Coordinates of C-alpha atoms and ligand atoms in Angstrom, one line a residue:
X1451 CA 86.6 -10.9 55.5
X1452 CA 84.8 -8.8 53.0
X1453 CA 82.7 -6.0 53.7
X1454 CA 79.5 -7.2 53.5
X1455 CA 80.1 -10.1 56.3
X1456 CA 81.9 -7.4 58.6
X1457 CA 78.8 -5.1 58.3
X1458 CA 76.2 -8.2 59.0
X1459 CA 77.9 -9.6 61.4
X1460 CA 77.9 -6.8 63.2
X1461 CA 75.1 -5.3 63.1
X1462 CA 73.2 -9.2 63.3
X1463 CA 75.2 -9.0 66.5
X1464 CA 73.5 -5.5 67.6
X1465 CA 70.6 -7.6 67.6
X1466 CA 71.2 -10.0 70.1
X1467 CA 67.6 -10.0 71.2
X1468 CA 66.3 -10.3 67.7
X1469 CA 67.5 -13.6 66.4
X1470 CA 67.3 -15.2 62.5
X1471 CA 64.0 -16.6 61.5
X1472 CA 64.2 -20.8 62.2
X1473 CA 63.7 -22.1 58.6
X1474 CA 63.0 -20.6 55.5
X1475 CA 59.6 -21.6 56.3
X1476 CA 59.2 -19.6 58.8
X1477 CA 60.1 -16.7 56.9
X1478 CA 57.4 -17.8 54.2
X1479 CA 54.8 -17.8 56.3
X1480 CA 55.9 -14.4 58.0
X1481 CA 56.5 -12.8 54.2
X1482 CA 52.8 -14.3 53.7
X1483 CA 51.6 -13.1 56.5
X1484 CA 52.1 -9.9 56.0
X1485 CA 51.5 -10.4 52.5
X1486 CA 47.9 -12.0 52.7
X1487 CA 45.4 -9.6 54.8
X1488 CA 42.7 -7.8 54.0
X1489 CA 44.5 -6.4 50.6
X1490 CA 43.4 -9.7 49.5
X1491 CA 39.9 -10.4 50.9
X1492 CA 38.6 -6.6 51.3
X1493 CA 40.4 -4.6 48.9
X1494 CA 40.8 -6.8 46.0
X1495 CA 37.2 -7.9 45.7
X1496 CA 36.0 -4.2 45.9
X1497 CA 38.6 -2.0 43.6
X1498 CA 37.9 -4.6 41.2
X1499 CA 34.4 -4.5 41.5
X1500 CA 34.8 -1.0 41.0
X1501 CA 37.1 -1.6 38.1
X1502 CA 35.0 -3.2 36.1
X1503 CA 36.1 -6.8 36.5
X1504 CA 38.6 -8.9 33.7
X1505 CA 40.6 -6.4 32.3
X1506 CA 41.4 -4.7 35.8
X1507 CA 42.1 -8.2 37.4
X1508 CA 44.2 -9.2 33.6
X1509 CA 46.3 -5.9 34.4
X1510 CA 46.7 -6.9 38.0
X1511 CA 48.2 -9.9 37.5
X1512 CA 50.9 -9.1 35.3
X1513 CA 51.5 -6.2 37.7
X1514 CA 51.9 -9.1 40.0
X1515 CA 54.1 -10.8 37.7
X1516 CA 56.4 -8.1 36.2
X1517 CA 56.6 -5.4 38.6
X1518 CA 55.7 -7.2 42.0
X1519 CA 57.7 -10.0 42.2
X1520 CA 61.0 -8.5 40.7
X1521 CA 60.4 -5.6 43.5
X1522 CA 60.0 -8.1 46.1
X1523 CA 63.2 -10.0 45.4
X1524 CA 65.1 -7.1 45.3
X1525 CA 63.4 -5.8 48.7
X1526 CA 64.0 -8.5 50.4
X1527 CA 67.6 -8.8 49.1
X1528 CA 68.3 -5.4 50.2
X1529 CA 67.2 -6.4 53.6
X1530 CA 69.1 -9.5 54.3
X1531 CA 72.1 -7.7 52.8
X1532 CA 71.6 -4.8 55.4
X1533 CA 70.2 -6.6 58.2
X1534 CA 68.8 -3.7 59.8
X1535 CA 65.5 -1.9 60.6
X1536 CA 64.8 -0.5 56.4
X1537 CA 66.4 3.2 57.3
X1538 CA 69.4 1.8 59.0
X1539 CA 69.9 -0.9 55.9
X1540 CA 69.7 1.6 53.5
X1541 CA 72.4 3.9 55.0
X1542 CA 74.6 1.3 55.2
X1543 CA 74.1 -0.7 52.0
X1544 CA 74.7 3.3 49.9
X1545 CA 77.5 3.3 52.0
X1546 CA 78.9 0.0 50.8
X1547 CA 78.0 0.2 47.7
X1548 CA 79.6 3.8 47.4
X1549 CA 76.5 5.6 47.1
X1550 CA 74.9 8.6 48.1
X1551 CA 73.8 8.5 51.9
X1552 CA 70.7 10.0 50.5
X1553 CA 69.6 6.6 50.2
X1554 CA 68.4 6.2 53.8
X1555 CA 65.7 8.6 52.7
X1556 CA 64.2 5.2 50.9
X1557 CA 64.2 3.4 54.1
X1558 CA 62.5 6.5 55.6
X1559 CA 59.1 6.4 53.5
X1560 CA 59.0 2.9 53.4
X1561 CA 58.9 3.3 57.1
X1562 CA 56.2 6.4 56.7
X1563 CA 53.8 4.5 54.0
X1564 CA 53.8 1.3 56.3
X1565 CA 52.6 4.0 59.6
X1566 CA 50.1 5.9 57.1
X1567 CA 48.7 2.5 56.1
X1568 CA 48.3 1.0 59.3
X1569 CA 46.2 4.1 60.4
X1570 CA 43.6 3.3 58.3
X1571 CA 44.0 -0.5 58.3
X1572 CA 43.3 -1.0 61.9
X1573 CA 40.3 0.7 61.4
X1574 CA 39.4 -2.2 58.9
X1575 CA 40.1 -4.4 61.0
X1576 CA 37.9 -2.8 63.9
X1577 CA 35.0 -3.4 61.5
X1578 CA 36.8 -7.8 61.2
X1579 CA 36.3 -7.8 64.9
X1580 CA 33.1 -6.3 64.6
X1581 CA 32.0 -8.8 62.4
X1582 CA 33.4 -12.1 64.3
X1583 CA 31.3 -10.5 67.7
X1584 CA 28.0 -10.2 64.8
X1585 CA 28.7 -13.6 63.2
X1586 CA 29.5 -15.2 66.5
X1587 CA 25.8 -13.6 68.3
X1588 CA 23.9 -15.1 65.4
X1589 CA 23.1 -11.8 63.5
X1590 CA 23.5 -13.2 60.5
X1591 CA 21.1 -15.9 60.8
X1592 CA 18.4 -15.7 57.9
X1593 CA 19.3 -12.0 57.3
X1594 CA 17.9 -10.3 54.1
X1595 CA 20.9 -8.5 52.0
X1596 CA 18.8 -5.6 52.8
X1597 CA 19.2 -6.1 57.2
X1598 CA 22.7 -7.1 56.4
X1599 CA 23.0 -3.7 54.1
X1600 CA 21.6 -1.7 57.1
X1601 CA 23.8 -3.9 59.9
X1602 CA 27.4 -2.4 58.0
X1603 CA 25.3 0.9 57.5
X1604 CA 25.0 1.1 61.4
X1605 CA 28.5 0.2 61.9
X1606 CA 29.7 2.5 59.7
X1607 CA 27.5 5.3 61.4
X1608 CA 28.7 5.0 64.8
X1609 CA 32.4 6.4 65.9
X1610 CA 32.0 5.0 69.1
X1611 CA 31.6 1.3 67.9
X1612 CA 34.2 1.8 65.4
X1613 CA 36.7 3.6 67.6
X1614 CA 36.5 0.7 70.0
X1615 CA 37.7 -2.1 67.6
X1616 CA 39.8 0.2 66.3
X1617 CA 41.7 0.8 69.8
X1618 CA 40.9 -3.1 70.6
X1619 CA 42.7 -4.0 67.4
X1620 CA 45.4 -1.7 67.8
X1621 CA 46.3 -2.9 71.1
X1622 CA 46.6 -6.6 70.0
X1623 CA 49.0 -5.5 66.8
X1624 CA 51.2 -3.6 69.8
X1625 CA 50.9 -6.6 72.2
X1626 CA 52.5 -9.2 69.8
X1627 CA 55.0 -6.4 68.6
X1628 CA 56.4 -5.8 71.8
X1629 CA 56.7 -9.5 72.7
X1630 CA 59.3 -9.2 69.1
X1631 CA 58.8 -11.6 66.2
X1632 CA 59.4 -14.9 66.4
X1633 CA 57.8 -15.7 70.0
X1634 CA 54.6 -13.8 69.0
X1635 CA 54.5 -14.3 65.1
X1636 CA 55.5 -18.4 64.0
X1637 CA 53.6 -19.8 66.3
X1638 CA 49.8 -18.2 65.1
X1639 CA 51.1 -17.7 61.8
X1640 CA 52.0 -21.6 61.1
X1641 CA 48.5 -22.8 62.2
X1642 CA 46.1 -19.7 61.2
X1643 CA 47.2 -19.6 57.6
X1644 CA 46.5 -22.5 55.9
X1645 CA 43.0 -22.8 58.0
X1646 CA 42.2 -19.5 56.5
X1647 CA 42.9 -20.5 53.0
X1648 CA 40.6 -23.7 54.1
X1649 CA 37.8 -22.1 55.1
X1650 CA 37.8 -19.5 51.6
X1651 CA 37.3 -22.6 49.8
X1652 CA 34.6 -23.6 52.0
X1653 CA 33.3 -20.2 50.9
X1654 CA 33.8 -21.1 47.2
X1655 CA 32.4 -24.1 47.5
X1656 CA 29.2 -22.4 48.8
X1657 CA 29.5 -19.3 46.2
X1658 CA 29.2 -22.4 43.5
X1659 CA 26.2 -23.3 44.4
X1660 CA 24.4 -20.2 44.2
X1661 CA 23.4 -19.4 40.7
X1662 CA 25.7 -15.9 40.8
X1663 CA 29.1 -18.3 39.7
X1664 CA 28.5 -18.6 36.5
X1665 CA 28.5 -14.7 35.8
X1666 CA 31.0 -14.0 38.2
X1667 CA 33.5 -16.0 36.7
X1668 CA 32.8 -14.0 33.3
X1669 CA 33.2 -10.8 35.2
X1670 CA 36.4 -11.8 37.0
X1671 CA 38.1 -13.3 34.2
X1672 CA 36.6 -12.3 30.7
X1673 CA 38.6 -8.9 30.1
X1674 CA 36.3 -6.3 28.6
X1675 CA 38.9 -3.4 27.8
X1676 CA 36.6 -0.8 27.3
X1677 CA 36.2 -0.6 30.8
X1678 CA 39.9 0.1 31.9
X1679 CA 41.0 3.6 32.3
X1680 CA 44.1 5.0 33.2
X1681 CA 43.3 5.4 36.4
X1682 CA 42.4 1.7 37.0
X1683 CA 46.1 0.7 35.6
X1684 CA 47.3 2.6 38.6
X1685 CA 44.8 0.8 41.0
X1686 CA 45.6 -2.0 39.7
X1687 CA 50.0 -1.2 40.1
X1688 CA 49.1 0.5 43.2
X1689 CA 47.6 -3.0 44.3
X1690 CA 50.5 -5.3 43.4
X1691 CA 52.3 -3.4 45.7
X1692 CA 49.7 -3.0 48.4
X1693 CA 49.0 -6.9 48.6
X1694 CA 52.5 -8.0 48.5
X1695 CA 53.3 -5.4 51.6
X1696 CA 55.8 -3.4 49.4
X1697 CA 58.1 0.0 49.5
X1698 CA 56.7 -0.1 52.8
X1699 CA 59.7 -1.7 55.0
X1700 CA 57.6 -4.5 55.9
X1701 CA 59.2 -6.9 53.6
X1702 CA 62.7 -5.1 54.2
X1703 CA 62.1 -6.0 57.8
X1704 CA 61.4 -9.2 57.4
X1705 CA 64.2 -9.7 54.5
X1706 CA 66.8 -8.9 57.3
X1707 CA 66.0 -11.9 59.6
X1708 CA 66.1 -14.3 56.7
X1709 CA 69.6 -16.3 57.2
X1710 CA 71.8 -16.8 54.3
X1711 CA 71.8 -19.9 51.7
X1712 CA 68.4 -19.4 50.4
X1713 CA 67.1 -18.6 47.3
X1714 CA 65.2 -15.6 47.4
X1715 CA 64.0 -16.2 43.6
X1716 CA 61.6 -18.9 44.6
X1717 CA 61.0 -17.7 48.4
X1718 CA 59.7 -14.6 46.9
X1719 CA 57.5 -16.5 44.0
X1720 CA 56.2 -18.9 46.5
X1721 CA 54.8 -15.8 48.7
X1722 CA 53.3 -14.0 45.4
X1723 CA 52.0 -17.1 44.4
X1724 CA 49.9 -17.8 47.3
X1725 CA 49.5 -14.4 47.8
X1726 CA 47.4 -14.3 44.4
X1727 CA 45.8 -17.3 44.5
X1728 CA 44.1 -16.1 48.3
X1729 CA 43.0 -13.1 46.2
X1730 CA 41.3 -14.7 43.4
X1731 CA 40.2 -16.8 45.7
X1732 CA 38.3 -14.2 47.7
X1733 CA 36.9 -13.0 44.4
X1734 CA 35.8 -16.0 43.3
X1735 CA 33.9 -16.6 47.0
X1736 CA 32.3 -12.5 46.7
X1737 CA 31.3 -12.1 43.0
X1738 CA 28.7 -15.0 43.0
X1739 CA 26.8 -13.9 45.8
X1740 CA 27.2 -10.1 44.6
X1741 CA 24.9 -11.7 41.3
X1742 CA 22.7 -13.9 43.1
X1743 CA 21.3 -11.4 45.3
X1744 CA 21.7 -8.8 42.8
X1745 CA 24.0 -6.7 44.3
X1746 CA 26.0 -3.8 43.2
X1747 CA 29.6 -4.5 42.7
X1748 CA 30.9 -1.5 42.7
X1749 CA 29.5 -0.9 46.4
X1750 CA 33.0 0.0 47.7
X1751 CA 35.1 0.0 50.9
X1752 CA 32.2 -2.1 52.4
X1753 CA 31.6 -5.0 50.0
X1754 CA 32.2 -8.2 51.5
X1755 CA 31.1 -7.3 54.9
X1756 CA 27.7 -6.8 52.9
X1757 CA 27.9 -10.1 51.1
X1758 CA 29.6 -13.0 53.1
X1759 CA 27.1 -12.7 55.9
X1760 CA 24.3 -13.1 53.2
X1761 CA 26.4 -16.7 52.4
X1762 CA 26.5 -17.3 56.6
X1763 CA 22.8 -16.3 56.7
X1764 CA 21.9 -19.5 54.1
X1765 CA 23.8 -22.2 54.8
X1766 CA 24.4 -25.0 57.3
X1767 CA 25.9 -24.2 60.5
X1768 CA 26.3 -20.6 59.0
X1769 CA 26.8 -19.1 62.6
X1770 CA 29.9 -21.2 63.5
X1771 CA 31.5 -20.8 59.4
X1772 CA 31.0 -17.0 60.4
X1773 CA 32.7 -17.3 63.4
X1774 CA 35.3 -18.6 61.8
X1775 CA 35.9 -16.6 58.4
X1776 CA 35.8 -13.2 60.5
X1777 CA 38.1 -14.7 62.7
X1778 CA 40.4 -16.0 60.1
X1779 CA 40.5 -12.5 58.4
X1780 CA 40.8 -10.9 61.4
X1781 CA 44.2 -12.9 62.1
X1782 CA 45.2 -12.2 58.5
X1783 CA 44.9 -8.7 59.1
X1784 CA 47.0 -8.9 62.5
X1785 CA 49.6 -10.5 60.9
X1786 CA 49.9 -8.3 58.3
X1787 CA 49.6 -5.0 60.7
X1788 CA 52.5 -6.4 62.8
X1789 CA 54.7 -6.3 59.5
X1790 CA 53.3 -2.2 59.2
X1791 CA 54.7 -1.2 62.7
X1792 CA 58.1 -3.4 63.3
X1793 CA 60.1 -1.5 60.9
X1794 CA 59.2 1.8 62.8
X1795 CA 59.9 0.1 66.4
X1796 CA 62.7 -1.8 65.0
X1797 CA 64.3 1.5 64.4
X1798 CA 63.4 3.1 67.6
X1799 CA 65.1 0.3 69.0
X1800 CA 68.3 0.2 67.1
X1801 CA 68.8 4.1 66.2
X1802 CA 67.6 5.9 69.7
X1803 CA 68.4 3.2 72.4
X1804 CA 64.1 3.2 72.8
X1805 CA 62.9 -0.2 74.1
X1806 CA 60.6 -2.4 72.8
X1807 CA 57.6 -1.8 74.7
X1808 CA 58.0 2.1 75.0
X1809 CA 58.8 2.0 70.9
X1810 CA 55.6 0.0 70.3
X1811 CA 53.8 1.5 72.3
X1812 CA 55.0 5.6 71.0
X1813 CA 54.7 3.9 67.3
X1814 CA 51.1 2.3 68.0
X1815 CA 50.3 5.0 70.3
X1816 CA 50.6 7.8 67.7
X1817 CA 49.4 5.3 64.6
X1818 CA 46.2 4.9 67.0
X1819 CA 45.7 8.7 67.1
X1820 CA 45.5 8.9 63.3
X1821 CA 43.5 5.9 63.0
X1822 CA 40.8 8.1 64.5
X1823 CA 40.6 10.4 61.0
X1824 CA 39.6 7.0 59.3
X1825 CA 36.7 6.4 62.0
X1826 CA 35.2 9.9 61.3
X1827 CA 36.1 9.2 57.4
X1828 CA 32.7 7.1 57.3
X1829 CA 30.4 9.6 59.4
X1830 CA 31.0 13.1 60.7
X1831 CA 33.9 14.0 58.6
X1832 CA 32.3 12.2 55.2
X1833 CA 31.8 14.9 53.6
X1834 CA 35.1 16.7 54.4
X1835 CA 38.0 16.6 51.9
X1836 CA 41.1 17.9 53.4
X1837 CA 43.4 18.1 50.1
X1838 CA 40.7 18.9 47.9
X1839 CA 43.0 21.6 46.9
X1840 CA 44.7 19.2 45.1
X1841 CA 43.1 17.9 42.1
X1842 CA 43.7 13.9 42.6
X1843 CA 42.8 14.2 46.6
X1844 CA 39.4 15.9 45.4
X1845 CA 36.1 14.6 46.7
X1846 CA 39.0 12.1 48.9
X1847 CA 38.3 11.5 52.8
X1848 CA 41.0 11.2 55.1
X1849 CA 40.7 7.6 54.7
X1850 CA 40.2 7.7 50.8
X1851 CA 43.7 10.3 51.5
X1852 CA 45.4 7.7 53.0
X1853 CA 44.7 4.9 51.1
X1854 CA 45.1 6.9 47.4
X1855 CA 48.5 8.5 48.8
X1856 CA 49.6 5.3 50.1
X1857 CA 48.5 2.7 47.3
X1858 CA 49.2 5.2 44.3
X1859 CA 51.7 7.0 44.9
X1860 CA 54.4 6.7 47.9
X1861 CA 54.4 2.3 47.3
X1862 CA 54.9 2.6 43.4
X1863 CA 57.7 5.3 43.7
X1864 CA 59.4 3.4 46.4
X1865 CA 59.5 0.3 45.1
X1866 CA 60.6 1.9 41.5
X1867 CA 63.5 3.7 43.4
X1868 CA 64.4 0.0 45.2
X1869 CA 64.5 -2.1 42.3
X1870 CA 66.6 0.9 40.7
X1871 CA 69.1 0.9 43.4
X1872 CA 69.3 -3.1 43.2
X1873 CA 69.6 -2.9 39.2
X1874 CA 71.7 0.1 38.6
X1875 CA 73.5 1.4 42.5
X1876 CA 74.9 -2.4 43.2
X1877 CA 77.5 -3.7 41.4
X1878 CA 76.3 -7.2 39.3
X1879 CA 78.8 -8.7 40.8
X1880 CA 77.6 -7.8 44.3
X1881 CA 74.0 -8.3 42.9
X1882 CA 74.9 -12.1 41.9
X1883 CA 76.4 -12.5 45.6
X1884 CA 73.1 -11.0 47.2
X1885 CA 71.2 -13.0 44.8
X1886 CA 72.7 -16.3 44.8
X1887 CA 71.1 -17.3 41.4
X1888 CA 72.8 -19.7 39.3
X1889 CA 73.2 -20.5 36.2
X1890 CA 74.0 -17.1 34.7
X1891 CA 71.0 -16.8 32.4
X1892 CA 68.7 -16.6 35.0
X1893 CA 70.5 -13.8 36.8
X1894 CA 70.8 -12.1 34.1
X1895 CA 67.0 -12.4 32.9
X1896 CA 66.3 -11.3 36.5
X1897 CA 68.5 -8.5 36.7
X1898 CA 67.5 -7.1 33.3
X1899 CA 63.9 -7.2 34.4
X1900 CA 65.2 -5.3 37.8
X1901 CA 67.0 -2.6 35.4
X1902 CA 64.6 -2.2 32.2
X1903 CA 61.0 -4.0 33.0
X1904 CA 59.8 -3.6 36.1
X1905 CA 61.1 0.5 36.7
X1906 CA 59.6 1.4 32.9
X1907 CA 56.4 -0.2 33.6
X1908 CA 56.2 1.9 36.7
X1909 CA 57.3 4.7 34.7
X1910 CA 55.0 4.7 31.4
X1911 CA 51.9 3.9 34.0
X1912 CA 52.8 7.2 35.8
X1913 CA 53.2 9.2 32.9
X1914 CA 50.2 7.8 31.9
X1915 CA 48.3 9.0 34.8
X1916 CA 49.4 12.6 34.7
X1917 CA 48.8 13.0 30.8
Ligands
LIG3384 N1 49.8 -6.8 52.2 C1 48.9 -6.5 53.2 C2 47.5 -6.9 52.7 O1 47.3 -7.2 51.5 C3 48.9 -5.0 53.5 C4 50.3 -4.5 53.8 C5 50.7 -3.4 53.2 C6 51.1 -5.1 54.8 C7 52.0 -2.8 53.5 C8 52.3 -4.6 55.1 C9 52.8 -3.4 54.4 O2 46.6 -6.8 53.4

């Protein structure tokens, strides 16, 4: 037996509670789950209305393509291979691989970035259950942009509100945790998924008819380069890794309930795919009614709750197709948050005997209590800059903290140092067993893009950064 069945049959059988996903189906629509969320429908729309549009979204996608996907394969790889929580699979994989324990320490931030970003996440999707209660009471209902401007201005004002979805939201992403993956995830995920994607081209369909399409197709898709600064490249890197959940063990996680025999190569492109096509998507549903009501699209964190209720306030049966998107995204964004706390209970679990329900609850517990830095982010503490010492983090809430420290930084570096670990630690033979992609050309291509492309992208747009 070689070493690499020994160790995951092992330590597959040290999680007899935990078992393989079903299908590779159902480790699609997990992988999407977590991939598709309010990166897509929230953050997308709004760093690249603050990006200047094209060029940003041009840069995007071949972040997607060249750095994203390559990363992805590798992550998930790495996580079928070690079949553990991320900081567990990392140990041992540097182990069988003869390299330096030090390794682990990658499984360690992964873990940290995916707890950092759920702090601030939940509190987004506080305001996504906000919005479903609004949409749902008939708020929206032939609202002027500017009642709909002052409705997320009130929201936004009020830490009381805000830490209530916040705590509401948080306890749902423990709930389903605690019940463990497949009982609480398949299920929702298998029906709630393709109705969101439904109900975004609902939204299209109404964003065509309003007479902002026309120019917001231009601005999402004619590139104007004289708008793209460095700093936008690294939003735009930062994103790719962001929307496809990586360097932050949730796809790790996930990677190490996915059974042999499957070919990762497409697995992965399927999720980046669908992953991108949800996010233009969004764009193309947000930008035309940005134009039409002549909007601002650089508005920020707060752009489509101030737009897609001035779509619900026009059209037909706008109350129940409010309902209903704010629902949708607020499912999206559970089942993305889930993939943010399992790899830290998964390790409680597995590396300090702690139970489900206690680790969840410790994890979510203490991720709750930081969430609460994001709530004051957007009133009391707006004006207070806590690493303004440091030059990038000036003028930078805790939430902006979070997200920059996150986004830019600890996702690109991880995910540089995993595809460096698959390309140059493992062995090609080892890689081509992982792997299982055949005929030889195409591992090759792959695994050259693993060693050279995707790590020197990652590279030049750093140094570019800090010159
Ligand atoms: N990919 C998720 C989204 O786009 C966010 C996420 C980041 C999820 C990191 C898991 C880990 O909303």
């Amino acid at each position: 037996m070689s070493d690499t069945t020994q160790s995951t049959q092992t330590s597959a059988a040290g999680r007899a509670g935990n078992p393989l996903w079903s299908s590779r189906l159902a480790f699609i629509l997990a992988a999407t789950g977590s991939a598709v969320g309010l990166g897509n429908i929230w953050k997308f729309p709004y760093i690249t209305g603050e990006n200047g549009g094209g060029a940003f979204v041009l840069v995007y996608l071949l972040c997607i393509a060249l750095v994203g996907l390559p990363i992805l394969i590798a992550e998930v790889m790495l996580g079928r291979r070690g079949r553990q929580s991320p900081i567990q699979t990392m140990a041992t994989l540097a182990r069988l691989d003869g390299r330096s324990p030090h390794w682990a320490l990658l499984g360690w931030t992964g873990v940290l970035a995916g707890y950092l970003i759920l702090s601030f996440y939940a509190v987004i999707g506080g305001w996504s259950m906000a919005y479903v209660a609004k949409a749902a009471s008939g708020d929206f209902t032939g609202a002027s942009s500017d009642t709909i401007g002052a409705m997320f201005g009130g929201l936004l004002s009020d830490p009381g509100t805000l830490m209530l979805w916040h705590s509401l939201f948080m306890l749902i992403v423990i709930a389903i945790v605690v019940r463990g993956l497949k009982s609480g995830m398949e299920k929702a995920i298998n029906l709630l998924m393709p109705l969101l994607f439904l109900l975004l081209l609902v939204m299209v369909g109404y964003a065509m008819s309003t007479d902002g399409f026309g120019q917001a197709v231009t601005f999402l898709f004619l590139p104007d380069f004289s708008k793209l600064t460095t700093e936008a490249v690294l939003t735009a890197l930062g994103h790719a890794f962001f929307t496809l959940s990586l360097a932050s063990g949730a796809m790790m996680a996930y990677g190490s309930f996915l059974p042999k025999g499957y070919s990762l190569v497409s697995t992965a492109a399927t999720i980046a795919i669908v992953d991108t096509v949800v996010a233009l998507l969004a764009g193309l549903a947000i930008f035309p009614l940005v134009f039409a009501n002549g909007l601002e699209p650089a508005a920020g964190p707060g752009l489509i709750f101030q737009t897609l209720p001035l779509a619900f306030s026009n059209m037909a049966f706008g109350t129940l197709f409010g309902t209903l998107f704010f629902t949708l995204l607020l499912v999206a964004a559970i089942t993305s948050a889930i993939s943010m706390l399992e790899p830290a209970v998964e390790w409680l679990e597995e590396k300090k005997g702690i139970g489900r329900l206690k680790g969840a609850l410790l994890a979510g517990g203490s991720v709750w209590l930081l969430g609460i830095t994001t709530v004051l982010s957007f009133n009391h503490w707006s004006g207070l800059y806590p690493l303004a010492f440091i030059p990038v983090f000036e003028g930078k809430t805790f939430f902006d903290v979070f997200d920059y420290l996150t986004a830019n930084i600890m996702l690109p570096l991880g995910g540089l140092f995993m595809v460096t670990y698959a390309g140059w630690c493992m062995k090609p033979q080892a890689l081509a067993q992982a792997l299982e992609l055949h005929p030889a050309v195409l591992f090759n291509s792959l695994r050259f893009v693993m060693r050279f492309i995707a790590p020197l992208l990652v590279i030049i747009v750093f140094i570019n950064q800090l010159i």
